[in-house]
Coordinates of C-alpha atoms in Angstrom, one line a residue:
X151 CA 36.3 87.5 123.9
X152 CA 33.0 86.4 122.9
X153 CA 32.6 86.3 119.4
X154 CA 29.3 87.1 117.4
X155 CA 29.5 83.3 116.1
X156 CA 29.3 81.7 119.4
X157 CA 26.4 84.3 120.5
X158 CA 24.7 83.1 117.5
X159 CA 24.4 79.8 118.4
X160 CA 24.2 80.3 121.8
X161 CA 21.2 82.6 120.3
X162 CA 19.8 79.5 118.4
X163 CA 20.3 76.7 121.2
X164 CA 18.4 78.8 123.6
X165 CA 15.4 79.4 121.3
X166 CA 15.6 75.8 120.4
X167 CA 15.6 74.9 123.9
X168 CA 12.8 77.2 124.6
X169 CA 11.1 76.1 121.6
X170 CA 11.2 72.1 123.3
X171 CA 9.9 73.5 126.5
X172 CA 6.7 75.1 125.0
X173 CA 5.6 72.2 122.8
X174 CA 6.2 70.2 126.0
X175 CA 4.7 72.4 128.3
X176 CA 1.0 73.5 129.2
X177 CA -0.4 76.5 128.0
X178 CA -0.1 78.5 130.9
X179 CA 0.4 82.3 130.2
X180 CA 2.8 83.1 132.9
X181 CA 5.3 80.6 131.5
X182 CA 5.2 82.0 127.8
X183 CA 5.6 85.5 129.2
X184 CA 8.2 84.1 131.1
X185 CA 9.9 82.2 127.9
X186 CA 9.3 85.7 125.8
X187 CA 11.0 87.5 128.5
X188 CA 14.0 85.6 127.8
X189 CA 13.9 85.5 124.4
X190 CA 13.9 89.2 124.3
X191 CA 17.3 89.2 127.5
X192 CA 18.8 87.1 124.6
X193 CA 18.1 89.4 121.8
X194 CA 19.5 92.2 123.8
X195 CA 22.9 90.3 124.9
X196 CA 23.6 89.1 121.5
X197 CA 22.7 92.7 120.1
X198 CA 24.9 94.5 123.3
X199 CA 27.7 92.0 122.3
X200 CA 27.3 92.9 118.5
X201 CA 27.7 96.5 119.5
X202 CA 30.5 96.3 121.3
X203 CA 32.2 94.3 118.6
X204 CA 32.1 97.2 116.4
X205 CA 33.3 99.4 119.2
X206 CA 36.2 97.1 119.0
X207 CA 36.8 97.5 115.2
X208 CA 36.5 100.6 115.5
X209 CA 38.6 101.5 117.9
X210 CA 41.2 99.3 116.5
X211 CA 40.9 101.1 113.2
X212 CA 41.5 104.5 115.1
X213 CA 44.9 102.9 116.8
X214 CA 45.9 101.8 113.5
X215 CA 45.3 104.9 112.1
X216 CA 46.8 106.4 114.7
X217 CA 50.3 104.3 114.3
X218 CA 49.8 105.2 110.6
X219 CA 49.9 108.3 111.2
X220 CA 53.1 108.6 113.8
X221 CA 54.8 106.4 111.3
X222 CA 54.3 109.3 108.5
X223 CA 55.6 111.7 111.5
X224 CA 58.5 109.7 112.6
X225 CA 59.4 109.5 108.5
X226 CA 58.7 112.8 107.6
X227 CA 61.1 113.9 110.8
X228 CA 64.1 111.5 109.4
X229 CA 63.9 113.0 105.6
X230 CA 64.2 116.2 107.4
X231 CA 66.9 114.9 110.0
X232 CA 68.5 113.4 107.0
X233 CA 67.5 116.7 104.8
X234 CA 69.3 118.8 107.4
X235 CA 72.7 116.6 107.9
X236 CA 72.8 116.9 104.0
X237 CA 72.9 120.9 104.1
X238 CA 75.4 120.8 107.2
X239 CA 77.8 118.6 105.1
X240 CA 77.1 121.0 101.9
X241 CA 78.0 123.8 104.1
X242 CA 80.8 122.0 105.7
X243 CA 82.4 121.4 101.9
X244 CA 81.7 124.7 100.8
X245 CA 83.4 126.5 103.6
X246 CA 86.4 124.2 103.7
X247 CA 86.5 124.6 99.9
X248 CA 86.8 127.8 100.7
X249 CA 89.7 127.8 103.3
X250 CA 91.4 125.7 101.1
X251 CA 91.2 128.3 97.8
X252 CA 92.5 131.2 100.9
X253 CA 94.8 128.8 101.5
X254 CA 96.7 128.4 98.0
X255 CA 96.0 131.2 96.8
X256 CA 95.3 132.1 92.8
X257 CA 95.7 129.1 90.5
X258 CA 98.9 130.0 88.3
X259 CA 98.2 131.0 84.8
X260 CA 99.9 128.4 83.0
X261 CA 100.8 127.8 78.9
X262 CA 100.3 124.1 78.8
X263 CA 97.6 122.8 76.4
X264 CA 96.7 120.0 78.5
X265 CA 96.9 119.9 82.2
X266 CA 95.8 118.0 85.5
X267 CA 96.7 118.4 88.8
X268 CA 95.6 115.9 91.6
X269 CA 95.5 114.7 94.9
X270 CA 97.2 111.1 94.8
X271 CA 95.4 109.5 97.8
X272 CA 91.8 110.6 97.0
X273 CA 92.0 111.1 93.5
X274 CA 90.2 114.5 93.7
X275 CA 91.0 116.7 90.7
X276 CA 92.0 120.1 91.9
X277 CA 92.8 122.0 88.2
X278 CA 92.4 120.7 85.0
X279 CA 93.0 122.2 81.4
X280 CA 91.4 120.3 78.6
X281 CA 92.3 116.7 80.4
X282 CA 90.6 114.6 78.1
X283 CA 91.8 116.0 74.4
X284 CA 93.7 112.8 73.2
X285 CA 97.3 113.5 71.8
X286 CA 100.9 112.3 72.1
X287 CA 102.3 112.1 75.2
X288 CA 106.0 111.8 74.5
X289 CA 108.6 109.7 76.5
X290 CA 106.0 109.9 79.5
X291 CA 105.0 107.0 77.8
X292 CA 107.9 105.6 79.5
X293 CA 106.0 105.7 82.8
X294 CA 103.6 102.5 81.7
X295 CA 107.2 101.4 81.0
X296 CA 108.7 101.7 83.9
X297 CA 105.1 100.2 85.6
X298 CA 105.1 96.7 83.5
X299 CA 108.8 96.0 84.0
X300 CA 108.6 96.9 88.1
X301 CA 105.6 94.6 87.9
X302 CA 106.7 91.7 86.3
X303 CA 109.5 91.5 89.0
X304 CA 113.1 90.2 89.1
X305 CA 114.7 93.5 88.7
X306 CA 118.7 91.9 89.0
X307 CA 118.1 89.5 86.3
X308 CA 120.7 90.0 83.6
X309 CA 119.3 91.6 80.4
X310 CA 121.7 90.8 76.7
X311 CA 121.6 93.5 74.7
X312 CA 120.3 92.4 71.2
X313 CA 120.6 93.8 67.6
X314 CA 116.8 95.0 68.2
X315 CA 117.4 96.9 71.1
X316 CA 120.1 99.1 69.5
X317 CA 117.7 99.8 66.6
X318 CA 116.1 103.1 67.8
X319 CA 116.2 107.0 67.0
X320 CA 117.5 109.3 69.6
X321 CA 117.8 109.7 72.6
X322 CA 120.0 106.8 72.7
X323 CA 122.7 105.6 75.2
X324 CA 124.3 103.9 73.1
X325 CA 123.8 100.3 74.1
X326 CA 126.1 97.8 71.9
X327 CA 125.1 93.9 71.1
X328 CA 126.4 91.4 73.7
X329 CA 126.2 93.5 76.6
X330 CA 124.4 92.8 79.7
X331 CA 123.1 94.6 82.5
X332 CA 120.2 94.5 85.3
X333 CA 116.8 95.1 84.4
X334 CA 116.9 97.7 87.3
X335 CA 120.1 99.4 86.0
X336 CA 118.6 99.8 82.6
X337 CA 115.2 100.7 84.2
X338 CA 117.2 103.4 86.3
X339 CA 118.9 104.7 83.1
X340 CA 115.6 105.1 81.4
X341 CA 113.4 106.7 83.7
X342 CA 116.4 109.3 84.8
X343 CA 117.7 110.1 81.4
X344 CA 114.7 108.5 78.9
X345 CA 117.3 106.2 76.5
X346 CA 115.0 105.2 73.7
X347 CA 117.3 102.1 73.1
X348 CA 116.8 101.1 76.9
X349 CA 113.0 101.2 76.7
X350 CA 113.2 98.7 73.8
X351 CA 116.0 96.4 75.3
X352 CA 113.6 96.5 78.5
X353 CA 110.6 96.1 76.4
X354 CA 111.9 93.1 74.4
X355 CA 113.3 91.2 77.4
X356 CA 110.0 91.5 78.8
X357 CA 107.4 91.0 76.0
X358 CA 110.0 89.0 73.1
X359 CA 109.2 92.0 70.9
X360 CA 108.1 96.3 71.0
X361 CA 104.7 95.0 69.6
X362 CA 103.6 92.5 71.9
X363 CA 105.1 94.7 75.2
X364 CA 103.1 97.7 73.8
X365 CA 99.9 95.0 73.6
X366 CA 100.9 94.7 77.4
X367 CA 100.6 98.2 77.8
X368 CA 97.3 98.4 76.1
X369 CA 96.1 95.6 78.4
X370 CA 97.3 97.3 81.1
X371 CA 95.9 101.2 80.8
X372 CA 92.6 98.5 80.0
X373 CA 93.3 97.3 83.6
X374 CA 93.4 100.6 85.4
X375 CA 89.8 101.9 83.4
X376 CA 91.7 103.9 81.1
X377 CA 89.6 104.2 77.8
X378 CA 91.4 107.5 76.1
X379 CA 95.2 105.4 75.6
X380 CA 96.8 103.7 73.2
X381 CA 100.6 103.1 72.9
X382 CA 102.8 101.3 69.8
X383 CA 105.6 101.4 71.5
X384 CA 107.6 101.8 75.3
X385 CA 109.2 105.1 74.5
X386 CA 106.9 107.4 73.0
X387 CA 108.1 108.3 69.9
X388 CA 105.9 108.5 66.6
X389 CA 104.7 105.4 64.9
X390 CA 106.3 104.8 61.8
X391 CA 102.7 104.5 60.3
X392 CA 99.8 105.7 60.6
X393 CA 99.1 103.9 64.4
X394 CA 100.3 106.7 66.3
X395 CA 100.2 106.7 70.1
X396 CA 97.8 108.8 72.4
X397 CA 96.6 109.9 75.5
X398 CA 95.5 112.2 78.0
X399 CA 96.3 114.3 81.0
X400 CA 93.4 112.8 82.9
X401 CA 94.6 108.7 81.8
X402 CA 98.8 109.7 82.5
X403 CA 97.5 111.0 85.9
X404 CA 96.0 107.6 86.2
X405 CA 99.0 105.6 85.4
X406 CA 101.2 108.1 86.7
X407 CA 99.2 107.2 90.4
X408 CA 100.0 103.0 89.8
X409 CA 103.6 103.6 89.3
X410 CA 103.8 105.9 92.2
X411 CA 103.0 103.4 94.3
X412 CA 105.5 101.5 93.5
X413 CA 108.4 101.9 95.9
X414 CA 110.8 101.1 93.1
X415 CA 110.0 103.6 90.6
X416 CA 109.8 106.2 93.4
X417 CA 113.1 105.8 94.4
X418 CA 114.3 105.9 91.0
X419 CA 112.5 108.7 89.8
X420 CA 113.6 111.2 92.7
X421 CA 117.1 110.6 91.8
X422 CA 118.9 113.7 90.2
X423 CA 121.6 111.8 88.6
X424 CA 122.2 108.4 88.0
X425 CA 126.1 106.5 87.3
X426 CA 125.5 104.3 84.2
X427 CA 128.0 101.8 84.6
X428 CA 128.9 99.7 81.0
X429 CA 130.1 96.4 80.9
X430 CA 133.8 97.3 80.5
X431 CA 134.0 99.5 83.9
X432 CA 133.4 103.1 82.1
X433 CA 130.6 105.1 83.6
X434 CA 128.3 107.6 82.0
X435 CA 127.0 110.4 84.9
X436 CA 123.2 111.0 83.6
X437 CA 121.3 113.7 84.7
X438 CA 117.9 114.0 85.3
X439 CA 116.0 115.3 82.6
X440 CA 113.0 116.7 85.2
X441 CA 114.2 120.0 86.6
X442 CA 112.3 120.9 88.8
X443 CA 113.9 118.1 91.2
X444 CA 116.8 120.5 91.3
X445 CA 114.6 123.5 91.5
X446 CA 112.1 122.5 94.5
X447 CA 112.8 120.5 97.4
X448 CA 109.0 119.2 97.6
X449 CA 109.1 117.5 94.5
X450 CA 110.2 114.0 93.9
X451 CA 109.8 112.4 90.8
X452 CA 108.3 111.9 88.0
X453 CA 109.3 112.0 84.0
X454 CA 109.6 114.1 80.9
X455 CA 109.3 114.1 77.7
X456 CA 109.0 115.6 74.1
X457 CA 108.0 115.3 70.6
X458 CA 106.9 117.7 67.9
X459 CA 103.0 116.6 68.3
X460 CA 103.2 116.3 71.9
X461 CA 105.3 119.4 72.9
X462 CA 107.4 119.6 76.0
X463 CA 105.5 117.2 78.7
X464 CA 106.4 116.7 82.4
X465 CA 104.5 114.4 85.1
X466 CA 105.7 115.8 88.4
X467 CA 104.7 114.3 91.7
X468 CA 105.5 115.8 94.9
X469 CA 104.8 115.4 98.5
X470 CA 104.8 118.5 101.5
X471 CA 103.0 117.9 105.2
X472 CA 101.6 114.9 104.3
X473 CA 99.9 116.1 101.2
X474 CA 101.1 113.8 97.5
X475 CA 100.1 115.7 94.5
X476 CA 100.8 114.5 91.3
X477 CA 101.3 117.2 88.2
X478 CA 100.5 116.5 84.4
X479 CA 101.9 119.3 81.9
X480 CA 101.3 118.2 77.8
X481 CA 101.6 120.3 75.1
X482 CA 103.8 123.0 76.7
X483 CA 106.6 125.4 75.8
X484 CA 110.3 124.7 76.2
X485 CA 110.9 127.2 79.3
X486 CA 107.0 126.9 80.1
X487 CA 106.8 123.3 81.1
X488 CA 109.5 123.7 84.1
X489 CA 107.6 126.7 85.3
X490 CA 103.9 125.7 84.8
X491 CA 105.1 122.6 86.9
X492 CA 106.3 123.9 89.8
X493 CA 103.7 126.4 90.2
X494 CA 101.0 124.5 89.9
X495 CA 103.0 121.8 92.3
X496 CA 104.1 124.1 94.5
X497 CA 100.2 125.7 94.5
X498 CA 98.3 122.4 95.4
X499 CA 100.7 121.3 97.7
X500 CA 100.2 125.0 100.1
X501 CA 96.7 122.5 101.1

């Protein structure tokens, strides 16, 4: 295209040129009328050209306008694309949400102070009662236990019973100094039957001392996000000062979840008795403290507890057509924690 800059000086180098030829020429009227002529074919070019320059412009400024203006279209139609697959999904949720409360039912009306139920592969909370009130939480301490010493591994090495270890309030098995046992037969003893004296010979082997594994277990609610925990101890009971343990039924669902992972533990904690075998060939037949293994097929685990400021307590897991639901009952009554359990269990697990 022919710019206006090269007209220009085409413009001047024609003048010039014409210019030349009239002070070098005669003065003969024909050939200035002639030259004029020119001049003025020139003038007219260079202004056609000009015009059609801003023709140009401005039809380029009409196409860009134009795109400009699809553009806004073509966005405007994606936010409402995008606006629409947004209400579809809403509506999808709702009326699953709905098939799934036809589904189950009611929830159960249930006497637990605290409570949580929820879905163990998505984490999705499907009841809660007052999940994040801190208080004790009773030997279901015993389930961060159970999680450190699967962790740390070596489950058949030999454990020596020490002084220490013997050292605790009830419930006690009865461990005596000098005698040795796995770390998975003691771990089994605990989590079925919740010896106090186990969790401390466990904790001791582990950590040197009750203070430095319950530092562990600190670290380790730390480790899983946990910001409403605080143990003193592996088995739950009340400090002897003014450090007492806490949680929550949102933060034991949490570490309830870890330790059900674990394929140790879950074998361990489905069992509903257990053969303690001492050092000198007697046995002890332990029965599971969690009833409702005995009481509903679906259920499989997990572990109980109780103290004065922490109630009865049960952390129940179950599984039924593919669906894992894990139970957390605090603060309960003696008869109420066994049912409030198994309904609620029973309940989430219908879908």
């Amino acid at each position: 295209m022919i710019t206006r800059f090269h007209f220009r000086h085409a413009r001047r180098a024609l003048l010039a040129g014409l210019f030349c030829a009239s002070i070098t020429g005669c003065d003969d009227p024909k050939r200035e009328q002639q030259l004029q002529w020119r001049e003025e074919e020139v003038e007219a070019k260079v202004a056609g050209v000009a015009k059609r320059e801003r023709e140009i412009a401005a039809e380029r400024q009409r196409i860009e306008q134009d795109k400009a203006a699809v553009a806004a279209r073509e966005a405007t139609v994606a936010q409402l694309k995008a606006q629409l697959a947004e209400e579809i999904e809403k509506t999808k949720k709702v009326r699953h949400e709905i098939e799934i409360k036809n589904l189950r039912g009611p929830i159960p009306q249930i006497t637990a102070g605290r409570c949580i139920v929820i879905d163990a592969e998505s984490d999705d909370v499907l009841f809660e009662k007052n999940p994040d009130l801190r208080g004790a939480i009773a030997s279901t301490t015993k389930i961060m236990t159970g999680l450190l010493i699967v962790e740390a591994g070596d489950l058949d090495k030999i454990v020596t019973v020490e002084l220490a270890d013997t050292q605790c309030a009830p419930v006690r098995i009865g461990l005596k100094v000098g005698e040795t046992y796995t770390r998975r037969h003691l771990l089994s003893a605990m989590m079925v039957k919740s010896s106090n004296d186990i969790a401390q010979a466990l904790a001791r082997d582990n950590a040197g001392s009750v203070a430095a594994f319950a530092a562990k277990m600190d670290a380790r609610a730390k480790a899983l996000g946990l910001e409403n925990t605080h143990f003193v101890n592996p088995h739950g009971l009340p400090s002897l000062s003014d450090d007492d343990p806490y949680s929550t039924a949102r933060d034991l669902a949490v570490i309830a979840k870890a330790a059900d992972k674990l394929p140790d533990i879950r074998k361990i904690v489905k069992l509903q008795s257990f053969k303690f075998m001492r050092p000198d060939g007697k046995s002890i037949d332990l029965a599971n403290t969690n009833r409702v293994l005995r009481s509903a097929s679906y259920c499989d685990g997990m572990k109980t507890g109780y103290t004065e400021a922490a109630g009865y307590c049960l952390v129940a897991t179950g599984e039924r057509n593919g669906r894992r639901r894990i139970v957390v009952i605090l603060n309960d009554t003696s008869e109420g924690v066994w049912k409030d359990a198994q309904s609620l269990l029973d309940w989430a697990l219908k879908a």
